[in-house]
Structures are given as C-alpha cells and as structure tokens.
CSV table of C-alpha atoms in Angstrom, one decimal:
chain,number,residue,atom,x,y,z
Z,15,UNK,CA,-0.3,0.0,0.3
Z,16,UNK,CA,3.1,2.8,0.1
Z,17,UNK,CA,4.0,2.0,-2.9
Z,18,UNK,CA,2.4,3.6,-6.8
Z,19,UNK,CA,-0.5,1.7,-7.2
Z,20,UNK,CA,-3.1,2.1,-10.5
Z,21,UNK,CA,-5.1,-0.4,-8.7
Z,22,UNK,CA,-8.6,-0.5,-10.1
Z,23,UNK,CA,-8.0,2.3,-11.8
Z,24,UNK,CA,-7.6,4.5,-7.8
Z,25,UNK,CA,-5.7,7.2,-10.3
Z,26,UNK,CA,-7.7,7.4,-13.0
Z,27,UNK,CA,-10.6,7.6,-10.8
Z,28,UNK,CA,-8.8,10.5,-8.3
Z,29,UNK,CA,-8.4,12.2,-11.8
Z,30,UNK,CA,-11.7,12.5,-12.8
Z,31,UNK,CA,-12.5,13.3,-9.4
Z,32,UNK,CA,-10.3,15.9,-9.5
Z,33,UNK,CA,-11.2,17.9,-13.2
Z,34,UNK,CA,-14.9,17.7,-11.5
Z,35,UNK,CA,-13.4,19.9,-8.0
Z,36,UNK,CA,-11.7,22.7,-10.1
Z,37,UNK,CA,-15.2,22.5,-12.0
Z,38,UNK,CA,-17.3,22.9,-9.4
Z,39,UNK,CA,-15.3,24.8,-6.8
Z,40,UNK,CA,-13.6,27.0,-9.5
Z,41,UNK,CA,-10.0,25.8,-8.1
Z,42,UNK,CA,-6.6,25.8,-9.9
Z,43,UNK,CA,-5.1,23.7,-8.1
Z,44,UNK,CA,-7.6,20.6,-8.6
Z,45,UNK,CA,-6.6,21.0,-11.7
Z,46,UNK,CA,-3.1,21.4,-11.5
Z,47,UNK,CA,-3.2,17.9,-9.3
Z,48,UNK,CA,-4.7,16.1,-12.3
Z,49,UNK,CA,-2.2,16.7,-15.0
Z,50,UNK,CA,0.0,15.7,-12.2
Z,51,UNK,CA,-1.3,12.7,-12.2
Z,52,UNK,CA,-0.8,12.5,-16.9
Z,53,UNK,CA,2.0,13.2,-16.2
Z,54,UNK,CA,3.3,10.6,-14.0
Z,55,UNK,CA,1.2,7.9,-16.1
Z,56,UNK,CA,3.3,9.0,-19.2
Z,57,UNK,CA,6.5,8.1,-16.9
Z,58,UNK,CA,4.9,4.9,-15.7
Z,59,UNK,CA,4.4,3.8,-19.3
Z,60,UNK,CA,6.9,0.5,-19.8
Z,61,UNK,CA,8.8,0.0,-22.8
Z,62,UNK,CA,8.8,-1.9,-25.6
Z,63,UNK,CA,8.3,-4.6,-26.2
Z,64,UNK,CA,5.4,-4.3,-23.2
Z,65,UNK,CA,4.4,-0.1,-24.3
Z,66,UNK,CA,1.2,-0.2,-22.0
Z,67,UNK,CA,1.4,-0.3,-17.4
Z,68,UNK,CA,1.8,-2.0,-14.8
Z,69,UNK,CA,-0.5,-2.1,-11.2
Z,70,UNK,CA,2.0,-0.9,-9.1
Z,71,UNK,CA,5.4,-0.2,-9.4
Z,72,UNK,CA,8.4,0.2,-6.1
Z,73,UNK,CA,10.0,4.0,-5.7
Z,74,UNK,CA,12.5,2.8,-8.2
Z,75,UNK,CA,9.4,2.6,-10.7
Z,76,UNK,CA,10.1,-1.1,-11.6
Z,77,UNK,CA,6.8,-3.4,-11.2
Z,78,UNK,CA,6.2,-5.7,-7.8
Z,79,UNK,CA,3.4,-7.1,-5.7
Z,80,UNK,CA,0.9,-6.0,-4.9
Z,81,UNK,CA,-1.4,-8.9,-2.9
Z,82,UNK,CA,-0.3,-12.3,-3.2
Z,83,UNK,CA,-2.6,-12.4,-6.1
Z,84,UNK,CA,-1.1,-9.2,-7.9
Z,85,UNK,CA,2.8,-10.0,-9.4
Z,86,UNK,CA,4.5,-6.9,-10.5
Z,87,UNK,CA,3.4,-7.8,-14.6
Z,88,UNK,CA,2.2,-5.9,-17.5
Z,89,UNK,CA,-1.9,-5.1,-17.0
Z,90,UNK,CA,-4.5,-5.5,-18.9
Z,91,UNK,CA,-7.0,-4.5,-17.4
Z,92,UNK,CA,-5.7,-1.3,-15.4
Z,93,UNK,CA,-3.8,-0.4,-18.6
Z,94,UNK,CA,-6.9,-0.3,-20.8
Z,95,UNK,CA,-8.2,2.9,-17.4
Z,96,UNK,CA,-4.9,4.4,-17.9
Z,97,UNK,CA,-5.7,5.0,-21.8
Z,98,UNK,CA,-8.7,6.3,-21.4
Z,99,UNK,CA,-8.0,9.1,-18.9
Z,100,UNK,CA,-5.0,10.2,-20.8
Z,101,UNK,CA,-7.4,11.0,-24.0
Z,102,UNK,CA,-9.6,12.3,-20.9
Z,103,UNK,CA,-6.6,15.0,-20.2
Z,104,UNK,CA,-6.3,15.4,-24.2
Z,105,UNK,CA,-9.6,16.5,-24.7
Z,106,UNK,CA,-9.2,18.9,-21.1
Z,107,UNK,CA,-5.5,20.2,-21.9
Z,108,UNK,CA,-5.5,19.9,-26.1
Z,109,UNK,CA,-1.9,18.9,-24.9
Z,110,UNK,CA,-0.8,15.8,-27.6
Z,111,UNK,CA,1.8,14.5,-25.1
Z,112,UNK,CA,-1.1,13.0,-23.6
Z,113,UNK,CA,-2.0,11.6,-26.3
Z,114,UNK,CA,1.0,10.0,-28.0
Z,115,UNK,CA,1.6,6.9,-26.3
Z,116,UNK,CA,-2.3,5.1,-26.9
Z,117,UNK,CA,-1.5,4.2,-30.3
Z,118,UNK,CA,1.4,2.2,-29.0
Z,119,UNK,CA,-0.1,1.1,-25.7
Z,120,UNK,CA,-3.2,-0.3,-28.0
Z,121,UNK,CA,-1.3,-2.4,-30.4
Z,122,UNK,CA,0.7,-4.1,-27.8
Z,123,UNK,CA,-2.6,-5.2,-26.1
Z,124,UNK,CA,-4.3,-6.2,-29.6
Z,125,UNK,CA,-0.8,-8.6,-30.6
Z,126,UNK,CA,-1.4,-9.8,-26.0
Z,127,UNK,CA,-5.3,-10.7,-26.8
Z,128,UNK,CA,-5.9,-14.1,-26.0
Z,129,UNK,CA,-7.8,-16.4,-27.7
Z,130,UNK,CA,-11.1,-15.8,-26.6
Z,131,UNK,CA,-10.5,-11.8,-27.2
Z,132,UNK,CA,-10.3,-11.2,-24.0
Z,133,UNK,CA,-6.6,-9.6,-22.6
Z,134,UNK,CA,-5.6,-11.1,-19.5
Z,135,UNK,CA,-5.1,-9.5,-16.2
Z,136,UNK,CA,-1.8,-10.1,-15.6
Z,137,UNK,CA,1.8,-9.9,-18.4
Z,138,UNK,CA,4.0,-11.9,-17.7
Z,139,UNK,CA,7.6,-9.2,-18.2
Z,140,UNK,CA,9.7,-9.5,-20.9
Z,141,UNK,CA,8.3,-13.2,-22.1
Z,142,UNK,CA,4.4,-11.4,-22.6
Z,143,UNK,CA,3.0,-14.7,-21.5
Z,144,UNK,CA,0.1,-14.3,-19.4
Z,145,UNK,CA,0.1,-15.1,-15.9
Z,146,UNK,CA,-2.5,-17.2,-13.6
Z,147,UNK,CA,-2.7,-17.6,-9.7
Z,148,UNK,CA,-4.0,-22.0,-8.1
Z,149,UNK,CA,-6.2,-21.6,-6.0
Z,150,UNK,CA,-3.4,-22.1,-3.4
Z,151,UNK,CA,-1.5,-19.3,-4.8
Z,152,UNK,CA,1.3,-20.6,-7.0
Z,153,UNK,CA,2.3,-18.5,-10.3
Z,154,UNK,CA,1.2,-20.5,-13.6
Z,155,UNK,CA,1.0,-19.8,-16.9
Z,156,UNK,CA,-2.4,-22.5,-16.4
Z,157,UNK,CA,-6.2,-20.8,-16.1
Z,158,UNK,CA,-8.1,-24.3,-15.5
Z,159,UNK,CA,-7.3,-23.7,-11.1
Z,160,UNK,CA,-8.1,-20.0,-10.5
Z,161,UNK,CA,-9.3,-18.4,-7.9
Z,162,UNK,CA,-12.6,-17.1,-8.4
Z,163,UNK,CA,-12.9,-13.9,-6.2
Z,164,UNK,CA,-10.3,-11.7,-8.5
Z,165,UNK,CA,-10.6,-11.0,-12.9
Z,166,UNK,CA,-7.7,-12.8,-14.1
Z,167,UNK,CA,-8.7,-11.9,-17.5
Z,168,UNK,CA,-10.9,-9.0,-18.3
Z,169,UNK,CA,-12.7,-7.5,-21.0
Z,170,UNK,CA,-11.2,-6.5,-25.1
Z,171,UNK,CA,-12.2,-2.6,-24.6
Z,172,UNK,CA,-9.1,-1.3,-27.0
Z,173,UNK,CA,-12.2,-1.5,-30.3
Z,174,UNK,CA,-13.5,1.3,-28.8
Z,175,UNK,CA,-10.3,2.7,-26.9
Z,176,UNK,CA,-8.6,2.7,-30.7
Z,177,UNK,CA,-12.2,4.6,-32.5
Z,178,UNK,CA,-11.3,7.4,-29.5
Z,179,UNK,CA,-8.6,8.0,-30.4
Z,180,UNK,CA,-8.9,8.3,-34.4
Z,181,UNK,CA,-11.5,10.5,-33.2
Z,182,UNK,CA,-10.3,12.8,-30.9
Z,183,UNK,CA,-6.4,13.1,-32.8
Z,184,UNK,CA,-8.3,14.5,-36.0
Z,185,UNK,CA,-10.4,17.2,-33.8
Z,186,UNK,CA,-9.9,21.2,-34.1
Z,187,UNK,CA,-8.8,22.8,-30.9
Z,188,UNK,CA,-12.9,24.4,-30.8
Z,189,UNK,CA,-14.3,20.8,-31.2
Z,190,UNK,CA,-12.0,20.2,-28.1
Z,191,UNK,CA,-13.4,22.7,-26.1
Z,192,UNK,CA,-17.0,22.2,-27.4
Z,193,UNK,CA,-16.1,18.4,-26.0
Z,194,UNK,CA,-14.7,19.8,-22.7
Z,195,UNK,CA,-17.4,21.9,-22.0
Z,196,UNK,CA,-21.0,20.6,-23.3
Z,197,UNK,CA,-24.0,22.2,-22.8
Z,198,UNK,CA,-25.7,20.9,-19.3
Z,199,UNK,CA,-28.7,19.2,-20.0
Z,200,UNK,CA,-32.1,21.8,-19.0
Z,201,UNK,CA,-33.3,19.1,-15.8
Z,202,UNK,CA,-36.4,19.7,-14.8
Z,203,UNK,CA,-39.7,19.0,-11.9
Z,204,UNK,CA,-41.9,15.5,-13.0
Z,205,UNK,CA,-44.1,14.6,-11.5
Z,206,UNK,CA,-42.8,10.7,-11.8
Z,207,UNK,CA,-39.2,12.5,-10.0
Z,208,UNK,CA,-41.1,13.7,-7.6
Z,209,UNK,CA,-42.9,10.8,-6.4
Z,210,UNK,CA,-39.2,9.3,-6.2
Z,211,UNK,CA,-38.3,11.6,-4.3
Z,212,UNK,CA,-40.1,11.2,-1.6
Z,213,UNK,CA,-40.4,6.9,-2.3
Z,214,UNK,CA,-36.4,7.5,-1.2
Z,215,UNK,CA,-36.8,10.1,1.8
Z,216,UNK,CA,-39.7,8.0,2.9
Z,217,UNK,CA,-36.9,5.1,3.3
Z,218,UNK,CA,-34.3,6.7,4.9
Z,219,UNK,CA,-34.0,4.8,8.5
Z,220,UNK,CA,-34.2,7.2,12.0
Z,221,UNK,CA,-30.2,8.0,11.1
Z,222,UNK,CA,-30.7,8.9,8.4
Z,223,UNK,CA,-29.5,5.8,6.5
Z,224,UNK,CA,-31.1,3.3,3.4
Z,225,UNK,CA,-31.3,-0.3,4.8
Z,226,UNK,CA,-32.3,-3.3,3.1
Z,227,UNK,CA,-32.7,-7.4,2.9
Z,228,UNK,CA,-28.6,-8.4,2.0
Z,229,UNK,CA,-25.9,-10.4,3.3
Z,230,UNK,CA,-21.9,-10.1,3.5
Z,231,UNK,CA,-20.5,-12.6,0.9
Z,232,UNK,CA,-17.5,-12.8,2.2
Z,233,UNK,CA,-18.2,-12.9,6.0
Z,234,UNK,CA,-19.0,-16.7,5.3
Z,235,UNK,CA,-22.1,-18.6,5.7
Z,236,UNK,CA,-22.0,-18.4,10.2
Z,237,UNK,CA,-22.6,-14.6,9.3
Z,238,UNK,CA,-25.9,-13.9,10.4
Z,239,UNK,CA,-26.4,-9.8,9.4
Z,240,UNK,CA,-29.4,-10.4,6.8
Z,241,UNK,CA,-30.3,-5.9,6.8
Z,242,UNK,CA,-27.0,-4.5,4.5
Z,243,UNK,CA,-26.3,-0.7,3.5
Z,244,UNK,CA,-25.4,-1.2,-0.1
Z,245,UNK,CA,-23.0,1.3,-0.8
Z,246,UNK,CA,-24.9,1.1,-4.8
Z,247,UNK,CA,-28.7,2.0,-3.3
Z,248,UNK,CA,-26.7,4.6,-1.4
Z,249,UNK,CA,-25.2,6.4,-4.9
Z,250,UNK,CA,-28.5,6.3,-6.7
Z,251,UNK,CA,-30.1,7.4,-4.5
Z,252,UNK,CA,-28.2,10.4,-4.1
Z,253,UNK,CA,-28.1,11.2,-7.3
Z,254,UNK,CA,-31.6,11.2,-7.3
Z,255,UNK,CA,-32.1,14.4,-4.7
Z,256,UNK,CA,-29.4,15.8,-6.0
Z,257,UNK,CA,-31.0,15.7,-9.6
Z,258,UNK,CA,-33.5,17.3,-8.1
Z,259,UNK,CA,-32.3,20.0,-5.9
Z,260,UNK,CA,-30.7,21.0,-9.8
Z,261,UNK,CA,-33.5,21.4,-11.8
Z,262,UNK,CA,-35.7,25.0,-11.3
Z,263,UNK,CA,-38.7,24.4,-8.9
Z,264,UNK,CA,-42.0,25.0,-10.5
C-alpha cells in the first residue's frame, strides 16, 4: 500500500474527481493535481516491447507485487483505464503528449489478446505470457485452477479505445473545447421525479441511512447478517436527490 498503484483504476478515478472538483469549486490546484497524475502515467508507461502499464510500482518505478494474487506484471485491465484517462486529459488540455502513448499501447495489447478475445489481467514481464494463479496462490501459465474472487481475464475494450483515439486526434481546438464543456442538459421536475424523491426520503431510517435486505458475502455462511447498507443504493439515491435539487423548482 505504500507503493505507486494504478490498481482498480485508483489514479484514473482520482483524475476524474479532481477535474470535477476544479469545475465545481473553481480552484486551479485541483486541475494542476490531475495533470500531475497524468504526467505520472506518461512516465510509468513501460518500454517496448510491452508499452503498457503495470498495476503497481516500487520507488524505483519497477513493477512490484501488491496482494498475494497481484504479481509484478503488465496489466491488461488497468492499462485500458489509463488509456481512457490519457484521452480525457487530452480533451481537457489539448496537449498531444497525452495522446502520444495511446496507439503504441493499443497495438501492443491487441497483439496480446487471448484466444477468446479477452485480455489477461497480468502479462509476464519480458516473456509477455499471460500469468495466472492457482487456488493455492501459486504463479502459473495455466488458467485451469484460478481463484474465483478475482478477474484474471478481463474484457477487451480496445476497439472502442482505438475509435476514440482516431476521433480525438482529428479534432480542432474549437471542437475539443466543445467536448470539454458540453451544453448542460436542462433538468426539470416531473411528477415521476417528485414521487421517486418522496419514496427515497421515506425509505431512510431514523439515522438517515438506506438499509435493505442483504448479506455480507465474504463473511462466510455462519454470518447472520440479513440487513445491510449498499453503496450502490446510496449512490443511486444521492444522484436522484441531487438531480431534484439541481432542477428549477416549479
């Protein structure tokens, strides 16, 4: 946890949050921090013949172990998230340095696709062989005995990323600005929205939490939890209430 990590797109999501904060609060320091994170992504790109990104780096910027099932390797998952972030930063800045790594990384990842079209979560450094772990957490090239709690094979979104790159690389500065600050949709309060808001508020318990039937999946069958607070429900409900507050009131 002390090392530099792209795990689960943590830095990519942080960039999105910083850019949103810069827009909402009008403070340049948030945007500057997002750009620093983008520059770090540029520096972290691995050299040919594997010009993508590792999941985690040590202080010398060499890929290192994270959790016991996350070996030092090129990541087919996090690399795709980084490509999306770099193109987002190009839209934000118009600086083509954020586009430069994209085609090389896409071409490499396409060459590395598995037989079923997906990408491996991990590719061995230098050999580029897909890496897996057994249920006993032993490194292997064999995918027949993988743990089920983790995605060792991931979706291949390279076609969409390549299309996005081609589109962005041809836009003028004026067109980029239009993407950067699109016209905001005019929200309005409808009877349906009002009903949803009332139901959402009524569903709060005395503490102000939304509680629902559910289990703690990783606590084992002996756990007797039957009521839980779901983050996805919280996010959905806060989004609904925010939409209502943002709309002109009748």
